[in-house]
PDB file of C-alpha atoms in Angstrom:
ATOM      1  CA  UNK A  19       0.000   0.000   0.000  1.00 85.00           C
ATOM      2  CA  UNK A  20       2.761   2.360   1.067  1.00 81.00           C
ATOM      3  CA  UNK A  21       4.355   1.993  -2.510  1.00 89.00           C
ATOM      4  CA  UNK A  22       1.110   2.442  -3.918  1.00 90.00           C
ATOM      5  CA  UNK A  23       0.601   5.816  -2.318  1.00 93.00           C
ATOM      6  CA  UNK A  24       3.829   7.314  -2.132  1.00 91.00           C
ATOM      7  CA  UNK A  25       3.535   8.601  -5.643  1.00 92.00           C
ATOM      8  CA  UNK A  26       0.493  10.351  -5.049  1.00 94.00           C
ATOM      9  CA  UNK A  27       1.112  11.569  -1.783  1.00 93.00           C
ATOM     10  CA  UNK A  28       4.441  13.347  -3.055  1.00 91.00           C
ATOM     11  CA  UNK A  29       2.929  14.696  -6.616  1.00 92.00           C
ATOM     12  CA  UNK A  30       0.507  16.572  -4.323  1.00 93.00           C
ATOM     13  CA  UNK A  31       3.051  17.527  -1.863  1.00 93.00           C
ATOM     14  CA  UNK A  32       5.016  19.253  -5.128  1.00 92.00           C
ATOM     15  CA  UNK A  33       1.893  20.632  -6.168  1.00 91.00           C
ATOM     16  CA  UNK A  34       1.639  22.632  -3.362  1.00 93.00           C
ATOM     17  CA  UNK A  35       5.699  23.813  -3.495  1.00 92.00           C
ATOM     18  CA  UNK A  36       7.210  26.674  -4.723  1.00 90.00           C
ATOM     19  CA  UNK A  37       9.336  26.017  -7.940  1.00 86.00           C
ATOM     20  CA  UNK A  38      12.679  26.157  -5.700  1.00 87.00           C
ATOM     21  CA  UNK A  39      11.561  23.941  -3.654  1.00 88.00           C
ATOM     22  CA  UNK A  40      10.485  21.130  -6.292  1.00 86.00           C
ATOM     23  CA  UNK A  41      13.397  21.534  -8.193  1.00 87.00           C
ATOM     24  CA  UNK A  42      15.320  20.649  -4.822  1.00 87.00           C
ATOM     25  CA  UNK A  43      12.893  18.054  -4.359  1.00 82.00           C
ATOM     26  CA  UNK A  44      12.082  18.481  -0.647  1.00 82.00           C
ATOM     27  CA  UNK A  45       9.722  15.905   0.516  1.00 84.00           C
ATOM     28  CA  UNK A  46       7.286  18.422   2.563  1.00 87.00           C
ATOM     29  CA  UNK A  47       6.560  22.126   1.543  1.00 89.00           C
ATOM     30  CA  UNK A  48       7.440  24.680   3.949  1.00 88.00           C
ATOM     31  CA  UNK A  49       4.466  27.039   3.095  1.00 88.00           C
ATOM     32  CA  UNK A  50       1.507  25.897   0.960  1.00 91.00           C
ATOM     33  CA  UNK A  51       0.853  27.347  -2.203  1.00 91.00           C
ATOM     34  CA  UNK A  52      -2.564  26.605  -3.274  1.00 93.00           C
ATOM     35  CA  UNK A  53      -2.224  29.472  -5.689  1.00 93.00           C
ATOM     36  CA  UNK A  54      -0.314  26.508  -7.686  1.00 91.00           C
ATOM     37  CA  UNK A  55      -3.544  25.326  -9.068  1.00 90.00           C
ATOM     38  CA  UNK A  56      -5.208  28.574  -9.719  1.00 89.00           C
ATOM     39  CA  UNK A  57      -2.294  29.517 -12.173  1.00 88.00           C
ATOM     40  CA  UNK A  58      -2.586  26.207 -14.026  1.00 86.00           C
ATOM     41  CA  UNK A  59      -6.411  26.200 -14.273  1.00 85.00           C
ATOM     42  CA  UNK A  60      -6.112  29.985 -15.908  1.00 85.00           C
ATOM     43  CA  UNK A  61      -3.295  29.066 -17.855  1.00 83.00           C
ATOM     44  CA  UNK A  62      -2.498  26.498 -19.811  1.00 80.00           C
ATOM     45  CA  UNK A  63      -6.303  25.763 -21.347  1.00 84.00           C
ATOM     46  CA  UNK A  64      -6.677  23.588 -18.485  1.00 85.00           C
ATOM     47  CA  UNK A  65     -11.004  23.523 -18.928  1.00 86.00           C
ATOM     48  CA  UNK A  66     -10.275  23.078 -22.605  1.00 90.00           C
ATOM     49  CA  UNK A  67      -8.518  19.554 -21.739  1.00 90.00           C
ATOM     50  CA  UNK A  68     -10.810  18.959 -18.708  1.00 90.00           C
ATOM     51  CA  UNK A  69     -14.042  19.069 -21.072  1.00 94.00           C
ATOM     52  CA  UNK A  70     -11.903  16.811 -23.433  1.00 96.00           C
ATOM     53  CA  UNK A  71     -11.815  14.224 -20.962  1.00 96.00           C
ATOM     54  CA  UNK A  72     -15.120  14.448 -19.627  1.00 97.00           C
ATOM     55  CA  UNK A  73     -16.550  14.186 -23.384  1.00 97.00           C
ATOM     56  CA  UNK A  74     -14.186  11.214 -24.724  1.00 96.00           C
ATOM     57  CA  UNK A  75     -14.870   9.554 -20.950  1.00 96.00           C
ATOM     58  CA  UNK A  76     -18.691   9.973 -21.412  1.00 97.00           C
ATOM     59  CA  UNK A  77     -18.895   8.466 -24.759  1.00 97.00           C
ATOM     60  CA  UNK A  78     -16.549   5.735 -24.211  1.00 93.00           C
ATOM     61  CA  UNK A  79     -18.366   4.445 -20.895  1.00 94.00           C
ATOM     62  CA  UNK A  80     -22.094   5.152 -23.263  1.00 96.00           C
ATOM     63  CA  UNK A  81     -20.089   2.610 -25.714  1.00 93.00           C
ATOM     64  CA  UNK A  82     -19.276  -0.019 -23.249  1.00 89.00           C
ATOM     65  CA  UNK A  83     -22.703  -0.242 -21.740  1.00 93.00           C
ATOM     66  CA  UNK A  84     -24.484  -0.122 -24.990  1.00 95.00           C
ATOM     67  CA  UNK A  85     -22.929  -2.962 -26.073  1.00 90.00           C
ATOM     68  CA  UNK A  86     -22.168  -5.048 -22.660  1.00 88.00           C
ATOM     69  CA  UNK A  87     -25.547  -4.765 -21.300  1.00 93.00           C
ATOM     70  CA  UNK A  88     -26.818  -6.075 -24.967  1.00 93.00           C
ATOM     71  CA  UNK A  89     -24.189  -9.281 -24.649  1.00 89.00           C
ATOM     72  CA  UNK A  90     -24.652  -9.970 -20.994  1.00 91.00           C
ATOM     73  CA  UNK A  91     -28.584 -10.593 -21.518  1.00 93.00           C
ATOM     74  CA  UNK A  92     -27.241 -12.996 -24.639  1.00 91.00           C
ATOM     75  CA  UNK A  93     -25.401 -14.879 -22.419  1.00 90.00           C
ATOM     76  CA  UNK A  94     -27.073 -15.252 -19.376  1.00 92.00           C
ATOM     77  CA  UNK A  95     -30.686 -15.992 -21.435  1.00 94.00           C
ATOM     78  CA  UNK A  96     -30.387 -17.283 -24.605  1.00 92.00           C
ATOM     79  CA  UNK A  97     -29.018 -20.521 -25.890  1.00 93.00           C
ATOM     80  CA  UNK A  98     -27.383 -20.431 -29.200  1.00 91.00           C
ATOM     81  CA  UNK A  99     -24.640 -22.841 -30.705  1.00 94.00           C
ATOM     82  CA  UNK A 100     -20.944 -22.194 -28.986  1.00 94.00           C
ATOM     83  CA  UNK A 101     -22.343 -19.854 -26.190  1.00 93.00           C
ATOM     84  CA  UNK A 102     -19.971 -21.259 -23.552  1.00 92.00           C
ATOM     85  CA  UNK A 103     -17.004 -21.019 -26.267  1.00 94.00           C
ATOM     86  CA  UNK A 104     -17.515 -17.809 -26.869  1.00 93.00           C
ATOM     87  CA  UNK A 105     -18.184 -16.496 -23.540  1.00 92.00           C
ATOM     88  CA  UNK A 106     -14.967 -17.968 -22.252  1.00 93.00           C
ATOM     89  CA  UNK A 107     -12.947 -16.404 -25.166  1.00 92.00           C
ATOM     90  CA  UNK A 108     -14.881 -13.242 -24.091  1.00 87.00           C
ATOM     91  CA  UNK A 109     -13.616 -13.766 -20.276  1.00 89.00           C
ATOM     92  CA  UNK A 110      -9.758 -14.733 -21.336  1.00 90.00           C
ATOM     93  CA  UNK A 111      -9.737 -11.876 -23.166  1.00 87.00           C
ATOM     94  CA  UNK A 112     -11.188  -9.372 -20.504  1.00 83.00           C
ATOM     95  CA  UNK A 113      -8.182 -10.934 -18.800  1.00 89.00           C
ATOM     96  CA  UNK A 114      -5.404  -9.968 -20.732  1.00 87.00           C
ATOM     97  CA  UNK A 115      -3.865  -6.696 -20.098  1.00 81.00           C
ATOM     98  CA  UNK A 116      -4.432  -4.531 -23.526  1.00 77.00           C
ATOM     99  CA  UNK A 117      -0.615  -3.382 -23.783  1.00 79.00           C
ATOM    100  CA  UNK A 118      -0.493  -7.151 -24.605  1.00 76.00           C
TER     101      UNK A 118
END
C-alpha cells in the first residue's frame, strides 16, 4: 500500500511547493501554495482539456454499456450454438492486459 501511495502523496506535496523547492525536491513544503492550481487552471487551457476528458470519458463508458448490457442478456438468457465457447474467449480476453 505504502508503494502504492507514495507517488500520489508526493505529486501533491510538489503541487503545493514553490518552484525552488520542487526543483530541490524536498519531501514536505514549507508554506503551501494553493495558488499553484489557480495559475494552471487559468493558464495552460486547463477547462479546454478537462471538457476533453469528460466528453471522450462519457462516450466511451455510453459505448461499453451499450454494447455489454446487450451481450450480458445474450449470455445469461439465450441458448445459441458455442455460447460457452464464446463467452470464455470473451472472459480470457477481458483478462489480458491490452498493452499485450
Amino acid at each position: 500500500m505504502v508503494v502504492s501511495i507514495y507517488p500520489i502523496l508526493y505529486m501533491v506535496s510538489t503541487s503545493l511547493m514553490t518552484s525552488g523547492e520542487a526543483t530541490n525536491q524536498y519531501l514536505f513544503p514549507k508554506k503551501l501554495m494553493f495558488e499553484n492550481y489557480i495559475e494552471v487552471w487559468t493558464s495552460n487551457n486547463f477547462q479546454k482539456y478537462t471538457m476533453n476528458s469528460l466528453i471522450v470519458s462519457i462516450i466511451i463508458v455510453s459505448g461499453v454499456l451499450f454494447t455489454s448490457i446487450p451481450a450480458a442478456y445474450a449470455f445469461a438468457k439465450i441458448e445459441f450454438p458455442f455460447r460457452n465457447i464464446i463467452f470464455y474467449s470473451l472472459l480470457l480476453s477481458l483478462m489480458i492486459p491490452e498493452i499485450i
